[in-house]
Short mmCIF file of C-alpha atoms in Angstrom, two decimals:
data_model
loop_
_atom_site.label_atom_id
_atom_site.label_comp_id
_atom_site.label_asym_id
_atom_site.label_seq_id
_atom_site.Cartn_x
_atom_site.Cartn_y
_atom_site.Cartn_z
CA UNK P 1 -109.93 6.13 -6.97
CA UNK P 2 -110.08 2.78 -8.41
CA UNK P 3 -107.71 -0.14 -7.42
CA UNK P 4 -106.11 -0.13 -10.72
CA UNK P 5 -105.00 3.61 -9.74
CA UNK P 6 -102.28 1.67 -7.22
CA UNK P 7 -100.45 -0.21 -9.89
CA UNK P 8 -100.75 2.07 -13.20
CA UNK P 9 -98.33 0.50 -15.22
CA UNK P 10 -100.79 -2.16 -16.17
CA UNK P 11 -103.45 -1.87 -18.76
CA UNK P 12 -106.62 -0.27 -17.24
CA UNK P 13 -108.47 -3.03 -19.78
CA UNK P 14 -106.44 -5.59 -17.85
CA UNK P 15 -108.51 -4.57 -13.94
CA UNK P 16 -111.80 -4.49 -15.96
CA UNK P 17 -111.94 -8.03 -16.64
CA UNK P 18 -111.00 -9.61 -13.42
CA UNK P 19 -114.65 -9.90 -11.42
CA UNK P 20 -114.90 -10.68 -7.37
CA UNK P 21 -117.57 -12.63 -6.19
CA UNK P 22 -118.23 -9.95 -3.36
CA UNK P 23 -116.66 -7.35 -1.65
CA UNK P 24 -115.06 -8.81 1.06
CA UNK P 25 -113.03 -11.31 -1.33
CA UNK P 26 -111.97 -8.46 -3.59
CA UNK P 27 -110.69 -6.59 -0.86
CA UNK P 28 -109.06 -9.59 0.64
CA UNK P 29 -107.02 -10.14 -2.81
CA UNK P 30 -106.31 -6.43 -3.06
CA UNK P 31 -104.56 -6.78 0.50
CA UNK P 32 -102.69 -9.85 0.13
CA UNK P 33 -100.95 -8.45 -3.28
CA UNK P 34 -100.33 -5.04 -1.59
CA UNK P 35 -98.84 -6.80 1.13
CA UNK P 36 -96.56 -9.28 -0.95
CA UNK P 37 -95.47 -6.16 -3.03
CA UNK P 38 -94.29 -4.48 0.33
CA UNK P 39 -93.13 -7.23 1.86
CA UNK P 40 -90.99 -8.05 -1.75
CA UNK P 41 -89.84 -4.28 -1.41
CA UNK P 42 -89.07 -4.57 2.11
CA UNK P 43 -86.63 -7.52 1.99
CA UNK P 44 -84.80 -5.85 -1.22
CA UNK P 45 -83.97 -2.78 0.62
CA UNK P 46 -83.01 -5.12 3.46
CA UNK P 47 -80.77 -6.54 1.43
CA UNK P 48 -79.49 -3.93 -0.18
CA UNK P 49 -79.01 -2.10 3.27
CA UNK P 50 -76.92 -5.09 4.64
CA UNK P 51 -74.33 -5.30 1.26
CA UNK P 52 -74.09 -1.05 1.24
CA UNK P 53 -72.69 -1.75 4.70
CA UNK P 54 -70.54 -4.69 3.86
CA UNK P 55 -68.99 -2.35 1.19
CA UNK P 56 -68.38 0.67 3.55
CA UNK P 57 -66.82 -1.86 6.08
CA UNK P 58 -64.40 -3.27 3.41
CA UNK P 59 -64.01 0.46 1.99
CA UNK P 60 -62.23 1.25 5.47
CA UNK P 61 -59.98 -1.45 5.15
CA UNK P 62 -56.48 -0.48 4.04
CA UNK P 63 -54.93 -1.82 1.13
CA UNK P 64 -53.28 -5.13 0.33
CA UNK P 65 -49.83 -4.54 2.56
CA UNK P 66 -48.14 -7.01 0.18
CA UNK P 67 -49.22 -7.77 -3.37
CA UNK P 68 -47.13 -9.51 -5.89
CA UNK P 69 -46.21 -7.38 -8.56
CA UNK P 70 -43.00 -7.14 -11.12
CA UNK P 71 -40.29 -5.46 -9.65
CA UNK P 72 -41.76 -5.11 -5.81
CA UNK P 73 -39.24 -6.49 -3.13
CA UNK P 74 -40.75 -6.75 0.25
CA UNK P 75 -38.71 -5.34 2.91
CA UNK P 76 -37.08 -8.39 5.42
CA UNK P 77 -38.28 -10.79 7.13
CA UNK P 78 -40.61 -8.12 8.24
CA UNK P 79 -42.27 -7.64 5.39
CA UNK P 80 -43.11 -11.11 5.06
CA UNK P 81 -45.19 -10.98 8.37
CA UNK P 82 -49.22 -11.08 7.93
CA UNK P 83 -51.62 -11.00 4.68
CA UNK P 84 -51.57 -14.95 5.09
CA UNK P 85 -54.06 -16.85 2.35
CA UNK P 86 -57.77 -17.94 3.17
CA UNK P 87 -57.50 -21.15 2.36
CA UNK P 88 -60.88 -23.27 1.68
CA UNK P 89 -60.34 -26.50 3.45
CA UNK P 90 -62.17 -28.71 0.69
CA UNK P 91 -62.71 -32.31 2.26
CA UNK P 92 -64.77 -30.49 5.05
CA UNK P 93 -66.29 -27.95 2.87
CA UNK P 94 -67.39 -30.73 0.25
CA UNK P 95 -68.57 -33.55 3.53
CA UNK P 96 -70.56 -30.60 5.35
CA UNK P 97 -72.09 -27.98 2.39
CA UNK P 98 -70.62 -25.15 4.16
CA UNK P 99 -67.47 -23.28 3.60
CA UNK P 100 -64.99 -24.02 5.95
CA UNK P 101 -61.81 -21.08 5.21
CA UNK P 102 -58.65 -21.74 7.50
CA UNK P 103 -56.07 -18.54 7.76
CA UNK P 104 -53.24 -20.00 6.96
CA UNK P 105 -51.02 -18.24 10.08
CA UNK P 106 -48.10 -21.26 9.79
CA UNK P 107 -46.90 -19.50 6.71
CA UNK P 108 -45.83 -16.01 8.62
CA UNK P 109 -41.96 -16.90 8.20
CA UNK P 110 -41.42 -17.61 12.20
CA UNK P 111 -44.19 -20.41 11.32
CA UNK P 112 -47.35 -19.07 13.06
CA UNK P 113 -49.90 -16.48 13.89
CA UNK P 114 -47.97 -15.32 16.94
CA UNK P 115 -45.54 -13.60 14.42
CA UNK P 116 -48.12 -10.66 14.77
CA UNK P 117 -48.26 -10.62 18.07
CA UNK P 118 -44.16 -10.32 18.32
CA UNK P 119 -43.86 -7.60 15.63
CA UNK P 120 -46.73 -5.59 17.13
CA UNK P 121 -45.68 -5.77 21.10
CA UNK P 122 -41.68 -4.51 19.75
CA UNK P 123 -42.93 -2.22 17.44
CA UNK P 124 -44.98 -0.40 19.96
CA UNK P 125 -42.55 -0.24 22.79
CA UNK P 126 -40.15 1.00 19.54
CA UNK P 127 -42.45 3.61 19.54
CA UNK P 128 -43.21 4.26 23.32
CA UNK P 129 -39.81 4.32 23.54
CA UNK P 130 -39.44 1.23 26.02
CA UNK P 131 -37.19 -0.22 22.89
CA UNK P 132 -34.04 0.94 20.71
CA UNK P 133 -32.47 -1.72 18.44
CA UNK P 134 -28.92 -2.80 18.38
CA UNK P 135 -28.26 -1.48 21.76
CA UNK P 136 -27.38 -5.73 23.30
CA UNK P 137 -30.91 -5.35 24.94
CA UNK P 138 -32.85 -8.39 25.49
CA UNK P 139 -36.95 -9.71 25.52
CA UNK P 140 -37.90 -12.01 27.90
CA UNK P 141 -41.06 -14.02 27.92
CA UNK P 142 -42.63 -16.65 29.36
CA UNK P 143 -44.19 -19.10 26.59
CA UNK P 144 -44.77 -22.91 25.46
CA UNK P 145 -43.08 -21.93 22.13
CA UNK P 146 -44.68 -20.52 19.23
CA UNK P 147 -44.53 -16.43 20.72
CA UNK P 148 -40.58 -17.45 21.77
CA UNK P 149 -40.27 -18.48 18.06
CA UNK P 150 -41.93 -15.34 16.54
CA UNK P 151 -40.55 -13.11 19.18
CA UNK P 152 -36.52 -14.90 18.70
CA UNK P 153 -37.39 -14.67 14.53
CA UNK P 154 -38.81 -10.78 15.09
CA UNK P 155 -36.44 -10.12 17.47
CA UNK P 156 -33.21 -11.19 15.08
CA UNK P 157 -34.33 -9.54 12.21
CA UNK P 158 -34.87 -5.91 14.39
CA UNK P 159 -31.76 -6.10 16.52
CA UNK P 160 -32.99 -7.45 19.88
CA UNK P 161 -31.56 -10.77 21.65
CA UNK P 162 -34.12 -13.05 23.05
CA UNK P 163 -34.53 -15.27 26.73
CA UNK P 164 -37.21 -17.66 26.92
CA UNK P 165 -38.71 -18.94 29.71
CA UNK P 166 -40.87 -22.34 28.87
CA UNK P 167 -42.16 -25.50 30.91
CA UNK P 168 -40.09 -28.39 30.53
CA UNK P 169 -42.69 -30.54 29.27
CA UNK P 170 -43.18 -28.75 25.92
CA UNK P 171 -42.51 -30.42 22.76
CA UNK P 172 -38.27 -30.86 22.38
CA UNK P 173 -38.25 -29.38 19.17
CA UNK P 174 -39.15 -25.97 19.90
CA UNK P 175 -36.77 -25.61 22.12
CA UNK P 176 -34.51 -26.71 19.34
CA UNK P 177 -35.91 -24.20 16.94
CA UNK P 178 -35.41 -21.28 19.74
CA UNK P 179 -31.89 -22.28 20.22
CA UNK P 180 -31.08 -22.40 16.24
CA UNK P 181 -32.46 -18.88 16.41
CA UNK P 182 -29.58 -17.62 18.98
CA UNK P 183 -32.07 -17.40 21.94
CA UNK P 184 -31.51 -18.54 25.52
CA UNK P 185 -33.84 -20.80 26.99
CA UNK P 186 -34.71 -21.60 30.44
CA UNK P 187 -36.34 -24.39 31.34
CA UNK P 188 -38.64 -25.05 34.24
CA UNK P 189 -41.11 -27.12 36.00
CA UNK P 190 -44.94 -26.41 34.75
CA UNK P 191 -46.57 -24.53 37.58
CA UNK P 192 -49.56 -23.10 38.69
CA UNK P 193 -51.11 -19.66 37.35
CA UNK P 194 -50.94 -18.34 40.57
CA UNK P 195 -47.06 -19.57 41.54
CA UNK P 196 -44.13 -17.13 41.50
CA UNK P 197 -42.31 -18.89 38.40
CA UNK P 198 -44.98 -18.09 36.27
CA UNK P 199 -43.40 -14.27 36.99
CA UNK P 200 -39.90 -15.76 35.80
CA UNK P 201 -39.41 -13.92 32.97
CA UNK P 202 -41.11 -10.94 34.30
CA UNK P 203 -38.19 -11.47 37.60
CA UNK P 204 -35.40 -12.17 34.49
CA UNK P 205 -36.07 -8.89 32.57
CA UNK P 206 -36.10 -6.64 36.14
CA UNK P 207 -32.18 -8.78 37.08
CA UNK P 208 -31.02 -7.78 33.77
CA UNK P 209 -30.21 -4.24 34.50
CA UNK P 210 -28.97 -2.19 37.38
CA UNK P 211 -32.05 0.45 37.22
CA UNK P 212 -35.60 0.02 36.87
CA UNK P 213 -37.15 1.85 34.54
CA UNK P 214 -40.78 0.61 34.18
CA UNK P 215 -42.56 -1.44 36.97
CA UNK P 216 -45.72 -1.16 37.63
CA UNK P 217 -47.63 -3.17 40.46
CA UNK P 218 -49.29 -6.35 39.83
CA UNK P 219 -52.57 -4.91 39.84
CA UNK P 220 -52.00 -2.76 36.79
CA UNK P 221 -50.39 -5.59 34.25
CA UNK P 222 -47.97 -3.92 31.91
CA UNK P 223 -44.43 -4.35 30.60
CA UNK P 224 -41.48 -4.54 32.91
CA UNK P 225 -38.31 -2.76 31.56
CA UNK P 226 -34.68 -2.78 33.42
CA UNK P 227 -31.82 -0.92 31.84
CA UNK P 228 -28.05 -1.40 32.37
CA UNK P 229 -27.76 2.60 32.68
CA UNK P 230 -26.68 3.11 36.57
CA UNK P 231 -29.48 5.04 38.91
CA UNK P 232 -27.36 8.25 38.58
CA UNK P 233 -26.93 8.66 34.72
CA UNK P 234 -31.05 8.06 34.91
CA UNK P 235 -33.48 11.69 35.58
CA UNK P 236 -34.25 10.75 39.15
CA UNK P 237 -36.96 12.97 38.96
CA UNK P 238 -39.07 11.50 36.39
CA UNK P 239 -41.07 8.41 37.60
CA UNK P 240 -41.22 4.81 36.13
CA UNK P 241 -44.00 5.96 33.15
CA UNK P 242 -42.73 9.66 32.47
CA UNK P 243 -39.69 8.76 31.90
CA UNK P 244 -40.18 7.12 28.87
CA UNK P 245 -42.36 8.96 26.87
CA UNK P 246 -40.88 10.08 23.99
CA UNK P 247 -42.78 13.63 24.33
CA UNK P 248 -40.41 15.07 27.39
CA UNK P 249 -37.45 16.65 27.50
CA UNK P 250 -34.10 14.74 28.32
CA UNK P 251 -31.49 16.70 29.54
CA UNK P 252 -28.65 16.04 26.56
CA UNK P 253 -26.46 14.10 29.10
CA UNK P 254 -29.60 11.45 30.22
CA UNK P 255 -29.97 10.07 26.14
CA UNK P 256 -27.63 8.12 25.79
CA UNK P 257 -27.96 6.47 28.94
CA UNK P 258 -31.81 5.77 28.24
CA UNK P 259 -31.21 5.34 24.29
CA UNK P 260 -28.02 3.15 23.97
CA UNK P 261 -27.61 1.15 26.87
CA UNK P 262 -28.82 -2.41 26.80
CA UNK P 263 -32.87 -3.32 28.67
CA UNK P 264 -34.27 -6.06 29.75
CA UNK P 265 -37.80 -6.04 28.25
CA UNK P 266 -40.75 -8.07 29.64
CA UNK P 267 -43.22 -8.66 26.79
CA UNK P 268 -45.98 -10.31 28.80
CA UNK P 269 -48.17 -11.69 25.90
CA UNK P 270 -51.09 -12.11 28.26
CA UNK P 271 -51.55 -8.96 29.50
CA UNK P 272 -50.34 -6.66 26.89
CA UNK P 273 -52.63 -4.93 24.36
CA UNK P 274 -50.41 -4.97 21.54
CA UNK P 275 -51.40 -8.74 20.95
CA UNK P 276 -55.25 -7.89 20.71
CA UNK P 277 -54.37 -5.01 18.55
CA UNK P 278 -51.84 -7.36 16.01
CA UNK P 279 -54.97 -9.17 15.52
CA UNK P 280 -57.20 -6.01 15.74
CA UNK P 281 -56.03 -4.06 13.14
CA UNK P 282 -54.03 -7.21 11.25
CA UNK P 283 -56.00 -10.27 11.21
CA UNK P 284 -59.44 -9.24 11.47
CA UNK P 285 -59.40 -6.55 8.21
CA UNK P 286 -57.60 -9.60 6.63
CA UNK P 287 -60.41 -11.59 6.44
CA UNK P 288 -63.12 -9.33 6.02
CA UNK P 289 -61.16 -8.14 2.25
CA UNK P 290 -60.51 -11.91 1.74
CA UNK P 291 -64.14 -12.81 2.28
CA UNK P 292 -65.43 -9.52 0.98
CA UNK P 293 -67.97 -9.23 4.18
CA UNK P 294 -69.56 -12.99 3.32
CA UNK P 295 -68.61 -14.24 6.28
CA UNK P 296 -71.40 -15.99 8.65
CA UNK P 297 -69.07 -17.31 11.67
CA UNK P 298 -65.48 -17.14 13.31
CA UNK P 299 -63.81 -19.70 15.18
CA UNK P 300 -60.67 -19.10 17.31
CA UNK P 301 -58.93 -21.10 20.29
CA UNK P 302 -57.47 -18.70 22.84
CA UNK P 303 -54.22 -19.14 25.19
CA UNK P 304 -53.65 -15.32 25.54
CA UNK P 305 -56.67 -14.80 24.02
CA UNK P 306 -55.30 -12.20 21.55
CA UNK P 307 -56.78 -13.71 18.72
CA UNK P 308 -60.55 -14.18 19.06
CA UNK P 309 -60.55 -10.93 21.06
CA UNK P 310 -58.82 -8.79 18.31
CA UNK P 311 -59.97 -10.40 15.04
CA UNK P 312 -63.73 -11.38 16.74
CA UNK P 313 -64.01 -7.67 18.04
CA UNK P 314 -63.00 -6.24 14.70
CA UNK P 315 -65.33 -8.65 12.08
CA UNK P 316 -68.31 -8.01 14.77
CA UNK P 317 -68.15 -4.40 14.30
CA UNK P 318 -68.37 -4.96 10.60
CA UNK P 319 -70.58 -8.00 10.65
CA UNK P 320 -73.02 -7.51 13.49
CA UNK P 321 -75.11 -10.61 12.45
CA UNK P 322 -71.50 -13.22 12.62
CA UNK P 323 -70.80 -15.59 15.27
CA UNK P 324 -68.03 -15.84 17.01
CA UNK P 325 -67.75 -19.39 18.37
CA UNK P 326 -64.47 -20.27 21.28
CA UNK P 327 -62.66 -23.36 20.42
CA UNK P 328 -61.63 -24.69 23.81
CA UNK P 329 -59.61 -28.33 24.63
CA UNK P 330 -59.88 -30.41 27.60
CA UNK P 331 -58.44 -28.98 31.22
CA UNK P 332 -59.31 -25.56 30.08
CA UNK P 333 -61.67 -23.11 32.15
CA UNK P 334 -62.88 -20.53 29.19
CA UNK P 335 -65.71 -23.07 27.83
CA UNK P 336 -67.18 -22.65 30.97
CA UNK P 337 -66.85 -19.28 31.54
CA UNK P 338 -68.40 -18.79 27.99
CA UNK P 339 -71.02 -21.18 28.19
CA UNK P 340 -71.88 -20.23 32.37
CA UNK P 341 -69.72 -17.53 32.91
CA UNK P 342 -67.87 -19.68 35.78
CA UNK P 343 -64.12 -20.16 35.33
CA UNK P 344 -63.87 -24.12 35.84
CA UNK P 345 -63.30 -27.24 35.30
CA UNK P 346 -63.43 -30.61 36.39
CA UNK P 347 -60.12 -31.73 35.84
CA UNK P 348 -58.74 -29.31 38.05
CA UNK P 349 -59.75 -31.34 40.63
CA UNK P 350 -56.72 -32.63 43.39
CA UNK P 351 -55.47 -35.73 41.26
CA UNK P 352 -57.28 -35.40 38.41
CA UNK P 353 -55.08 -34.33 35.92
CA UNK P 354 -52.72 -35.82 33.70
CA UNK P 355 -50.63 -33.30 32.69
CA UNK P 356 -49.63 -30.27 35.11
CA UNK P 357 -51.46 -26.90 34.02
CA UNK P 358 -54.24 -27.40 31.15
CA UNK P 359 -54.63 -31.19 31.10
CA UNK P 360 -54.35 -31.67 27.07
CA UNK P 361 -51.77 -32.60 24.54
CA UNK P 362 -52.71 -29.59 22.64
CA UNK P 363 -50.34 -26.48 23.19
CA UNK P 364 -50.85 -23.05 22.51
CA UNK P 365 -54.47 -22.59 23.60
CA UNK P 366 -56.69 -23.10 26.77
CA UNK P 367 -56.05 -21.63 30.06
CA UNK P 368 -58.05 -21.41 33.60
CA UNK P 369 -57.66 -17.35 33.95
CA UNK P 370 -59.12 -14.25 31.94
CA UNK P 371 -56.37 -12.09 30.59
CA UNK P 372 -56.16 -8.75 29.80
CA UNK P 373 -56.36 -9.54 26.14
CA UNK P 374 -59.45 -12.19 26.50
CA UNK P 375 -61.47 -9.72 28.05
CA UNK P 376 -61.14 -6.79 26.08
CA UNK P 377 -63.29 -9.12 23.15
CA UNK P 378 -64.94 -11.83 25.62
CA UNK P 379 -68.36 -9.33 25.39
CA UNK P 380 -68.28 -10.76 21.80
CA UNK P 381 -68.13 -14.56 21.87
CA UNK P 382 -71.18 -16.13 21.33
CA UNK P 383 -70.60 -19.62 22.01
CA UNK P 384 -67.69 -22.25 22.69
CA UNK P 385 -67.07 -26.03 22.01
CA UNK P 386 -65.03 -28.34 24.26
CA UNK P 387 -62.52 -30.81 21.86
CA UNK P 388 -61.11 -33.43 22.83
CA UNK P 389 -57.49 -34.76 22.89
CA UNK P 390 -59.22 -37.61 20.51
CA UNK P 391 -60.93 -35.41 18.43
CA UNK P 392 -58.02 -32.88 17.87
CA UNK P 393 -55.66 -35.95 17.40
CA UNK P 394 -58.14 -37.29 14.88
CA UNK P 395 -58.92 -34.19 12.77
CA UNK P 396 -55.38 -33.85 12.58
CA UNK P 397 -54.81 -37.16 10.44
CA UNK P 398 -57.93 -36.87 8.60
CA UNK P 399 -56.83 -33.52 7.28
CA UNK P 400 -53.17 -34.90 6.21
CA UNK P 401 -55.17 -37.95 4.35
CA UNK P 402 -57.96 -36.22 2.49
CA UNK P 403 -56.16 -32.10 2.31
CA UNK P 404 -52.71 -32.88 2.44
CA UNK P 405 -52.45 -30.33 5.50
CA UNK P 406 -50.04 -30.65 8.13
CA UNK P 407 -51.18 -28.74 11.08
CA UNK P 408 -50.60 -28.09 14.36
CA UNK P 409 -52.42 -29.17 18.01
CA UNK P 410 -54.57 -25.75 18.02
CA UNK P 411 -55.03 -25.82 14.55
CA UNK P 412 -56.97 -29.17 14.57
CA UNK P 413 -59.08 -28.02 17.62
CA UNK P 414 -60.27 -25.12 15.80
CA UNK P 415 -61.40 -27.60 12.40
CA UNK P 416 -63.16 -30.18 14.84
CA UNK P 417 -65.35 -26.70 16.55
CA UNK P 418 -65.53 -25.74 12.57
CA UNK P 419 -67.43 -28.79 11.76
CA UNK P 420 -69.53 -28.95 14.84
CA UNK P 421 -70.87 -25.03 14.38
CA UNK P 422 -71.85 -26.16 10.54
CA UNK P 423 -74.07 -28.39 11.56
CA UNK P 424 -76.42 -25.69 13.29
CA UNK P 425 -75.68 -23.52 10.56
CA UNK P 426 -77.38 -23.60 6.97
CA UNK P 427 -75.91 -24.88 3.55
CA UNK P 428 -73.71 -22.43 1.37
CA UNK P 429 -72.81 -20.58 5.02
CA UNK P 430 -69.28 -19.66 5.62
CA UNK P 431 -66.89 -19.93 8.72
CA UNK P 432 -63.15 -18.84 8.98
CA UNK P 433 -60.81 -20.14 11.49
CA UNK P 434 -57.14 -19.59 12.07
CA UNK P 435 -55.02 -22.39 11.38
CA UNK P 436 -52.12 -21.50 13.90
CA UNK P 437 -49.04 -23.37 13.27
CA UNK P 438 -47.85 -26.34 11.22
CA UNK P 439 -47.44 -30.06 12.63
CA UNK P 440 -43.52 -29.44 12.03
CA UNK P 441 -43.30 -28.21 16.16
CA UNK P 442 -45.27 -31.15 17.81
CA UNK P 443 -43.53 -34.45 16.09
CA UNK P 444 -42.55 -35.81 19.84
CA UNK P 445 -45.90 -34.97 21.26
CA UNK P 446 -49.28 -33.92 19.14
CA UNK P 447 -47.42 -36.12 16.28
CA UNK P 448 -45.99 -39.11 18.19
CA UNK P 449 -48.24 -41.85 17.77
CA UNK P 450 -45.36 -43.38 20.87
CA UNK P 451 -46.44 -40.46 22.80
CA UNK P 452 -50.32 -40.43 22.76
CA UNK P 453 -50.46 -44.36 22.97
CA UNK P 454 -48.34 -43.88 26.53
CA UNK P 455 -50.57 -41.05 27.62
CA UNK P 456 -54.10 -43.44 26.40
CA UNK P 457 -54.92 -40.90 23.85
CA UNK P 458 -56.69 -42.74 20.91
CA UNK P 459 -55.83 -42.43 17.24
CA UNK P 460 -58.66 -43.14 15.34
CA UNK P 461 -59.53 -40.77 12.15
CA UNK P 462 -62.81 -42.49 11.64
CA UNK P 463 -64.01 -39.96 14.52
CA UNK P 464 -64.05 -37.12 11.91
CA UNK P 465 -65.82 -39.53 9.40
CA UNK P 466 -69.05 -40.15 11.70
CA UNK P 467 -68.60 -36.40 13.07
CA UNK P 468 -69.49 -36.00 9.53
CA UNK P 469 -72.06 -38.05 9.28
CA UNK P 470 -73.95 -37.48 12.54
#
């Protein structure tokens, strides 16, 4: 068999004329081209491996939960929650060659992303049965503001009241925005992770009622529920987690003490699933359809944790080759624990800090413990960035002078981690963040030029410019 026999669709004149000088060369140029041709055919069905599984991942996705159509009315305040625009954030996208795409959470109509995390925790204890609506019962939570405002917004529009439990140190106006909303709000002194009043709300929901219905120890983190039902109209014989599931049988005369009289619900953001499954099955397919699998990193803050966990976990599983990069600000533990897998940091040190609990002006991400929800998607972070109050502060006031974009504390952390992760990545790559909340909730803090001068924190927007640059 001739060489010519391994690439027949050329003219067999077309081999005749092409003369070696000896053996050894011919055979050389026959294996370099034979090579190249495999290696060419290797790399297409590479590539056409990688988009047939970018389409079967999107194909799973569900549809479009709200489209804009003629004559399509979306259902409440409910309906508005989620399918949020992927917003290109041009000045940064231009400056850097790669796509930076912000998920534009602060238009969910309670004004952030933790209007998932509200609707999901209610609707599953709906379901569980921990929950009936318009019965006078009442969620409690312990929060800095934005899952008070989603749950208070959620809450209203599904027949709940709402008690929030939130440091005193938090910007005013969210406690203003809580109140508008009908809930009550108690105000305390910031304390440690490990102090009794960070159980408040948990204690709160348990006083509400005269019978416990669900409380499980603290080993076992779940919600707490109370109801005003007295111990003898409850089945004494079912225990604290068979007595509400929906599957057993109530003698007639129980119902409507466990159906229609008020509870006192403990949503416990932190340690309950239903967050890391809001973003799960929410925010993650979100962006995968918006980005139609092109997608080469995500970048997330955590506070609960919800978020990176549920949308990383779910774009890894469809995207095994994306990076999933923590945004983390000053005071907080998890950069360490990504980066060394050691929950610390130096600020904690006796007299170190500046502000009690995470020591940054940002609000609404950073902690220094790992919560149910961080760990059930920690396995999946790749990397993390530590931002600065400056740099936050900074990005903040670039991105209202060149974008016209408001944002909030969080939001800006995630940008400045966004520009840092392009520059290890290569031109015409692609990185989605979440951009939280809008700057509307931190005027007297984030947003008070008074406020950051008093606490030494610079306000310089030039940072951005030579982060850039660099």
């Amino acid at each position: 068999m001739g060489y010519a026999d391994f690439l027949p669709h050329l003219p067999s004149r077309f081999w005749e004329r092409i003369r070696f000088p000896n053996k050894f060369t011919r055979d050389l140029a026959w294996g370099l081209l034979i090579g190249i041709t495999v290696s060419l055919s290797s790399a297409s069905s590479a590539i056409v491996f990688q988009n047939w599984r970018k389409k079967k991942a999107i194909g799973k996705i569900p549809p479009r939960p709200i489209e804009i159509r003629s004559d399509e009315i979306v259902d409440g305040v409910i309906g508005l929650i989620g399918n949020t625009p992927l917003i290109r954030i041009n000045s940064l996208s231009d400056a850097l060659g790669v796509e930076i795409l912000g998920k534009a959470e602060y238009l969910n109509p309670g004004g952030s992303v933790k209007d998932r995390v509200a609707l999901k925790i209610i609707e599953d204890a709906e379901a569980q049965g921990l929950l009936h609506p318009h019965t006078g019962s009442i969620l409690f939570e312990g929060t800095v503001g934005s899952t008070g405002i989603s749950l208070a917004t959620v809450g209203r529009a599904k027949g709940y009241e709402c008690c929030i439990i939130m440091p005193d140190d938090v910007a005013i106006e969210k406690v203003q925005v809580l109140e508008k909303l009908g809930a009550t709000v108690e105000r305390v002194r910031p304390a440690s992770i490990v102090d009794e009043k960070q159980n408040l709300a948990r204690k709160r929901a348990l006083e509400f009622g005269n019978t416990t219905l669900v409380d499980p120890p603290k080993s076992d983190p779940e919600v707490v529920v109370s109801t005003k039902a007295e111990g003898s109209e409850v089945n004494h014989e079912l225990n604290s987690s068979e007595s509400l599931v929906p599957s057993i049988q109530l003698p007639e005369i129980l119902r409507p003490a466990l159906e229609t009289k008020p509870r006192g619900f403990f949503a416990d953001q932190f340690e309950n699933e239903s967050n890391f499954y809001a973003h799960y099955k929410g925010t993650g397919p979100e962006i995968l359809r918006q980005t139609s699998g092109n997608l080469d990193a995500f970048v997330s803050g955590a506070g609960t944790g919800g978020t990176i966990a549920g949308t990383g976990m779910f774009l890894r599983q469809a995207l095994p080759d994306l990076k999933i990069v923590l945004s983390d600000p000053e005071g907080s533990g998890l950069y360490n624990k990504v980066k060394y897998n050691v929950m610390f940091d130096l600020k904690e040190r006796e007299g170190k800090k500046r502000r009690h609990q995470v020591d940054t002006v940002v609000e609404g991400i950073g902690i220094n413990r790992i919560t149910q929800n961080f760990s059930l998607g920690s396995d999946a972070i790749d990397d993390a960035y530590r931002i600065s109050d400056a740099e936050a502060v900074a990005m903040s006031r670039y991105l209202v002078a060149h974008d016209g974009l408001y944002l909030g504390s969080s939001s800006a952390c995630n940008l400045v981690a966004c520009v840092r992760l392009a520059k290890t990545l290569s031109k015409g790559s692609r990185i989605a963040t979440i951009l939280c909340d809008s700057g509307s909730r931190h005027q007297s803090k984030f947003w008070s030029d008074d406020y950051l001068k008093s606490n030494n924190i610079p306000i310089e927007p030039s940072v951005i410019d030579r982060l850039l640059e660099s």
